[in-house]
PDB file of C-alpha atoms in Angstrom:
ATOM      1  CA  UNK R  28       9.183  10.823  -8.730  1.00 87.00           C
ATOM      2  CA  UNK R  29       6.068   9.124  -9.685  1.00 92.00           C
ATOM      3  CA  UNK R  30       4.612   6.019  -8.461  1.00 95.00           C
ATOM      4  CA  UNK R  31       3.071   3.163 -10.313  1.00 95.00           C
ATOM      5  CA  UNK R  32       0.806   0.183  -8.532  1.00 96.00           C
ATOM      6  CA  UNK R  33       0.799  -3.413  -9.938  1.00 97.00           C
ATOM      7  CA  UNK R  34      -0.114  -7.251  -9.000  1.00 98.00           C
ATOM      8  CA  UNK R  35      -4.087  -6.452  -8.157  1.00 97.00           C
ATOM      9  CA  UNK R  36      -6.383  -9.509  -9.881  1.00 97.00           C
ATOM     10  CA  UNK R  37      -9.178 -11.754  -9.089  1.00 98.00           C
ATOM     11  CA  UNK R  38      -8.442 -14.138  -6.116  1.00 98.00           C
ATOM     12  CA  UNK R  39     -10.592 -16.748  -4.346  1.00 98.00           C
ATOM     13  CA  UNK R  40     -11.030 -15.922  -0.541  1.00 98.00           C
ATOM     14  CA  UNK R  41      -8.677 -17.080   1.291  1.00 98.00           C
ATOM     15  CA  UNK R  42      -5.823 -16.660  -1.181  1.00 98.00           C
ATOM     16  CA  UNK R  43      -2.364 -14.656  -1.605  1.00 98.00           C
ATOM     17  CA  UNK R  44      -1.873 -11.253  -4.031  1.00 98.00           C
ATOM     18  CA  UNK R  45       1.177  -9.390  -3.865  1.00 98.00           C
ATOM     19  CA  UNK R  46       1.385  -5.848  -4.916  1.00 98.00           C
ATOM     20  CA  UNK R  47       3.970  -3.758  -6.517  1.00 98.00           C
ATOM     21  CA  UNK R  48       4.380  -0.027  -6.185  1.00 97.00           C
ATOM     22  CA  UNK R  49       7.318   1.419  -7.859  1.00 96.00           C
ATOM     23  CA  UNK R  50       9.020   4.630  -8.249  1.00 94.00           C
ATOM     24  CA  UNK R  51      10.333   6.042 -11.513  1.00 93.00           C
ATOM     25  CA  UNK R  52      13.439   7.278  -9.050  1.00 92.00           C
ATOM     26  CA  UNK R  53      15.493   6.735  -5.919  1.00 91.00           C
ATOM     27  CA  UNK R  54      13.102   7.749  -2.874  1.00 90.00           C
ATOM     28  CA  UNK R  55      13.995  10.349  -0.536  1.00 91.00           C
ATOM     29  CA  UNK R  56      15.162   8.885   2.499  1.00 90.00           C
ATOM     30  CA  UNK R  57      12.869  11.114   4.773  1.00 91.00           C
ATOM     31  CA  UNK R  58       9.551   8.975   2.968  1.00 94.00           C
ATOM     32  CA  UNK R  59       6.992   6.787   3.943  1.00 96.00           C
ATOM     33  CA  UNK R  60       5.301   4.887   1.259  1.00 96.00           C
ATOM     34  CA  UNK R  61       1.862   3.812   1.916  1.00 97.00           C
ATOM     35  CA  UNK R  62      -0.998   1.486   0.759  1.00 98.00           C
ATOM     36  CA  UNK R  63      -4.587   2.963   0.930  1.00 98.00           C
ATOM     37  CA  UNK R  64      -7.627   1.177  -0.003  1.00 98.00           C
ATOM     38  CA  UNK R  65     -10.839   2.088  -1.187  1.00 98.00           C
ATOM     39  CA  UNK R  66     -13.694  -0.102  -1.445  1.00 98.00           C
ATOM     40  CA  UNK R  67     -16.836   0.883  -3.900  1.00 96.00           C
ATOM     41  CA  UNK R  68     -18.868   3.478  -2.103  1.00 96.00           C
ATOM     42  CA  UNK R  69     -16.396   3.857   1.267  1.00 97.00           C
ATOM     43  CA  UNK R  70     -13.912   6.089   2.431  1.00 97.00           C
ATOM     44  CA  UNK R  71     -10.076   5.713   1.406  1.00 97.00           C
ATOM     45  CA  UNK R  72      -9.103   3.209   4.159  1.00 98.00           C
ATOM     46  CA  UNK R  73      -5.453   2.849   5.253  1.00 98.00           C
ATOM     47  CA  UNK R  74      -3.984   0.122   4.740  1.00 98.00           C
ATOM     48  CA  UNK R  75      -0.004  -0.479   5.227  1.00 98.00           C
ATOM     49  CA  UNK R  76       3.125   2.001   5.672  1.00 98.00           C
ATOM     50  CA  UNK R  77       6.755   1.801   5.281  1.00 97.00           C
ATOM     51  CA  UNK R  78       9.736   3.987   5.465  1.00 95.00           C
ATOM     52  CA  UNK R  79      12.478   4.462   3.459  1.00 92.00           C
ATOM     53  CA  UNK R  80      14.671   4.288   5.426  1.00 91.00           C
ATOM     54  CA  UNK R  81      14.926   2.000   8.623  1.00 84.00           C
ATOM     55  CA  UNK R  82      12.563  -0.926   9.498  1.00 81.00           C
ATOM     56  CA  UNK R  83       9.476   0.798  10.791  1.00 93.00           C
ATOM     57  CA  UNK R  84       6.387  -0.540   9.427  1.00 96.00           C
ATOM     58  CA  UNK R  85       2.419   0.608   9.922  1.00 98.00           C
ATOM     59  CA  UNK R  86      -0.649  -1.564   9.775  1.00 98.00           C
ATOM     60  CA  UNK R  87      -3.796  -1.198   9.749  1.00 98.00           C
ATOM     61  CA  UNK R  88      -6.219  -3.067  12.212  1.00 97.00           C
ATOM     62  CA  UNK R  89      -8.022  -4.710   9.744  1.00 97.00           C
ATOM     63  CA  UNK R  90      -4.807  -6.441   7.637  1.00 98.00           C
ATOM     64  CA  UNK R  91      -2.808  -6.959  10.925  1.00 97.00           C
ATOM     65  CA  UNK R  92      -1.477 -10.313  10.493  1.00 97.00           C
ATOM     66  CA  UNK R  93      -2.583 -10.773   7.139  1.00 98.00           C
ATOM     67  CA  UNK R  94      -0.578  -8.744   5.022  1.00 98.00           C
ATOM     68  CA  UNK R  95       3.096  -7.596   5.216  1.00 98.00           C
ATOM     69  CA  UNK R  96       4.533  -4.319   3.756  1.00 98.00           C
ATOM     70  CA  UNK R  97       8.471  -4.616   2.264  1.00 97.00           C
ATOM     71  CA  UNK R  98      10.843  -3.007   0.258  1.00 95.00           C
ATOM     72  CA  UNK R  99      13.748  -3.058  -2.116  1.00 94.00           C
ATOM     73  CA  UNK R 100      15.664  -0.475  -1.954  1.00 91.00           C
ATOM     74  CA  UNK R 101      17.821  -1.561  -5.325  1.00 92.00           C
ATOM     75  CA  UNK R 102      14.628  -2.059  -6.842  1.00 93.00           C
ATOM     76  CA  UNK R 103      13.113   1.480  -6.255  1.00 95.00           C
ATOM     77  CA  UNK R 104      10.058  -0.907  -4.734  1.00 96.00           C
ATOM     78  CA  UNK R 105       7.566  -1.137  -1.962  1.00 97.00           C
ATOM     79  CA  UNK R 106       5.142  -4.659  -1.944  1.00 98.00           C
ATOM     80  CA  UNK R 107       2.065  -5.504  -0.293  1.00 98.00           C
ATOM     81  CA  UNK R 108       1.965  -9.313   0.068  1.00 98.00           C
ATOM     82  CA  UNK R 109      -1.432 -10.419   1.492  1.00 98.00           C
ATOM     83  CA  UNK R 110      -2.580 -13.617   1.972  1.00 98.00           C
ATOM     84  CA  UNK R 111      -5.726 -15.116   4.086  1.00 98.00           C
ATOM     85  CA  UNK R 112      -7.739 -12.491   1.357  1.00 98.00           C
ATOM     86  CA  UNK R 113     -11.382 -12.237   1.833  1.00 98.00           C
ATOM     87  CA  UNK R 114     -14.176 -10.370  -0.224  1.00 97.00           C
ATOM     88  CA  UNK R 115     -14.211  -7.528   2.185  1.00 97.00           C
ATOM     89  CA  UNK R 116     -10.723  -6.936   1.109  1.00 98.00           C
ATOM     90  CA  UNK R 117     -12.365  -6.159  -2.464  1.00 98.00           C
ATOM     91  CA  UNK R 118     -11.271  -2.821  -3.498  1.00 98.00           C
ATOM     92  CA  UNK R 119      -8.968  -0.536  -4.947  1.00 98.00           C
ATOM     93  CA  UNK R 120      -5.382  -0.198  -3.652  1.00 98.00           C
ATOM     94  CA  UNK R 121      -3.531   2.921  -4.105  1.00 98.00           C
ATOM     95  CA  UNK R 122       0.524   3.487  -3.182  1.00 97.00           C
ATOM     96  CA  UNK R 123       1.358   7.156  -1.996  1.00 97.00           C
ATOM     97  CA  UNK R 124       3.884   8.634  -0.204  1.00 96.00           C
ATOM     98  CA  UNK R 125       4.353  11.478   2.640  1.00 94.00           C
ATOM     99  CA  UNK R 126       6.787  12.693   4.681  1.00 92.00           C
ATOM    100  CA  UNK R 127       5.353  12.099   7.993  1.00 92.00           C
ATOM    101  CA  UNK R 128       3.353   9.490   9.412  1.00 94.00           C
ATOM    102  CA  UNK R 129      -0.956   9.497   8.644  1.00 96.00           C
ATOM    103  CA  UNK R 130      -3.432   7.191   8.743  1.00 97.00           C
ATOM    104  CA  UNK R 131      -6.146   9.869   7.327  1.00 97.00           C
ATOM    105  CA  UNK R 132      -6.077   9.355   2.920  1.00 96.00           C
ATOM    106  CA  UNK R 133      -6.663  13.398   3.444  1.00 95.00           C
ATOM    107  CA  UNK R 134      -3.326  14.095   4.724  1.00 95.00           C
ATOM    108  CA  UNK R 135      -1.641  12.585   1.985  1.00 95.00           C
ATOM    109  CA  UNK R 136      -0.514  14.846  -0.649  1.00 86.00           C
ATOM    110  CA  UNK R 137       0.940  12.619  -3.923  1.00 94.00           C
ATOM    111  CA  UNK R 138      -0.944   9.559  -4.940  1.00 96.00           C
ATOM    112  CA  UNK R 139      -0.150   6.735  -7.412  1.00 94.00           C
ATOM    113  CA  UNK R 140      -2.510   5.284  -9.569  1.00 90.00           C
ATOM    114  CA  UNK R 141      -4.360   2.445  -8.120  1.00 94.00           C
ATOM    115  CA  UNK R 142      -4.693  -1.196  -8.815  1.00 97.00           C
ATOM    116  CA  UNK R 143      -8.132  -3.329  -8.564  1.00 98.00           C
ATOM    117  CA  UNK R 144      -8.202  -6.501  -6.420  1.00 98.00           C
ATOM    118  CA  UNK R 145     -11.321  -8.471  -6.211  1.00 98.00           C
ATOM    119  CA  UNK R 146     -12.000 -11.155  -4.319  1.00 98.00           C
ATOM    120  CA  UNK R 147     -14.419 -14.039  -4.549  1.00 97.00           C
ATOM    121  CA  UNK R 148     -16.437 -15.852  -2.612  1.00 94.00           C
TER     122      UNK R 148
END
């Protein structure tokens, strides 16, 4: 099952994006999807979880309140809606997925392609 990223842009700080990351077939129940980030020159940073199954959802500290992980299950699809975007936020956003819960971008095994969002000042 591979997963493909969409929705990343050019935004003006303090606007919305909302990302798409969907997989070419049904996810195993046991997954968590994620969102990692990686800015030009930085580490992978994470950024947002979600499992498959049930409601549990994973933020990082510097999105809390800001963005908001989903799902559709029908849809095979995991989104990333963030509003309140600022220029630090500037980066590339990658989906993956795990079977148990990380925050380190080294303890995840299968990555998606990623998808650029800029933002202005």
């Amino acid at each position: 099952v591979q997963l493909q990223a969409s929705g990343g842009g050019l935004v003006q700080a303090g606007g919305s994006l909302r990302l798409s990351c969907t997989a070419s077939g049904r996810p195993y129940s046991s997954w968590i999807i994620y969102w990692f980030r990686q800015a030009q020159g930085k580490e992978r940073e994470f950024v947002a979880a979600i499992r498959w199954s049930g409601n549990r959802s994973y933020y990082g500290d510097s999105v809390k309140g800001r963005f908001t992980i989903s799902r559709d299950n029908a849809e095979y699809a995991v989104y990333l809606q963030m509003n309140s975007l600022q220029p630090e936020d500037t980066a590339v956003y990658y989906c993956a997925r795990g079977s148990s819960l990380t925050y380190d971008a080294r303890s995840v095994s299968y990555w998606g392609q990623g998808t650029l969002v800029t933002v202005s000042s």
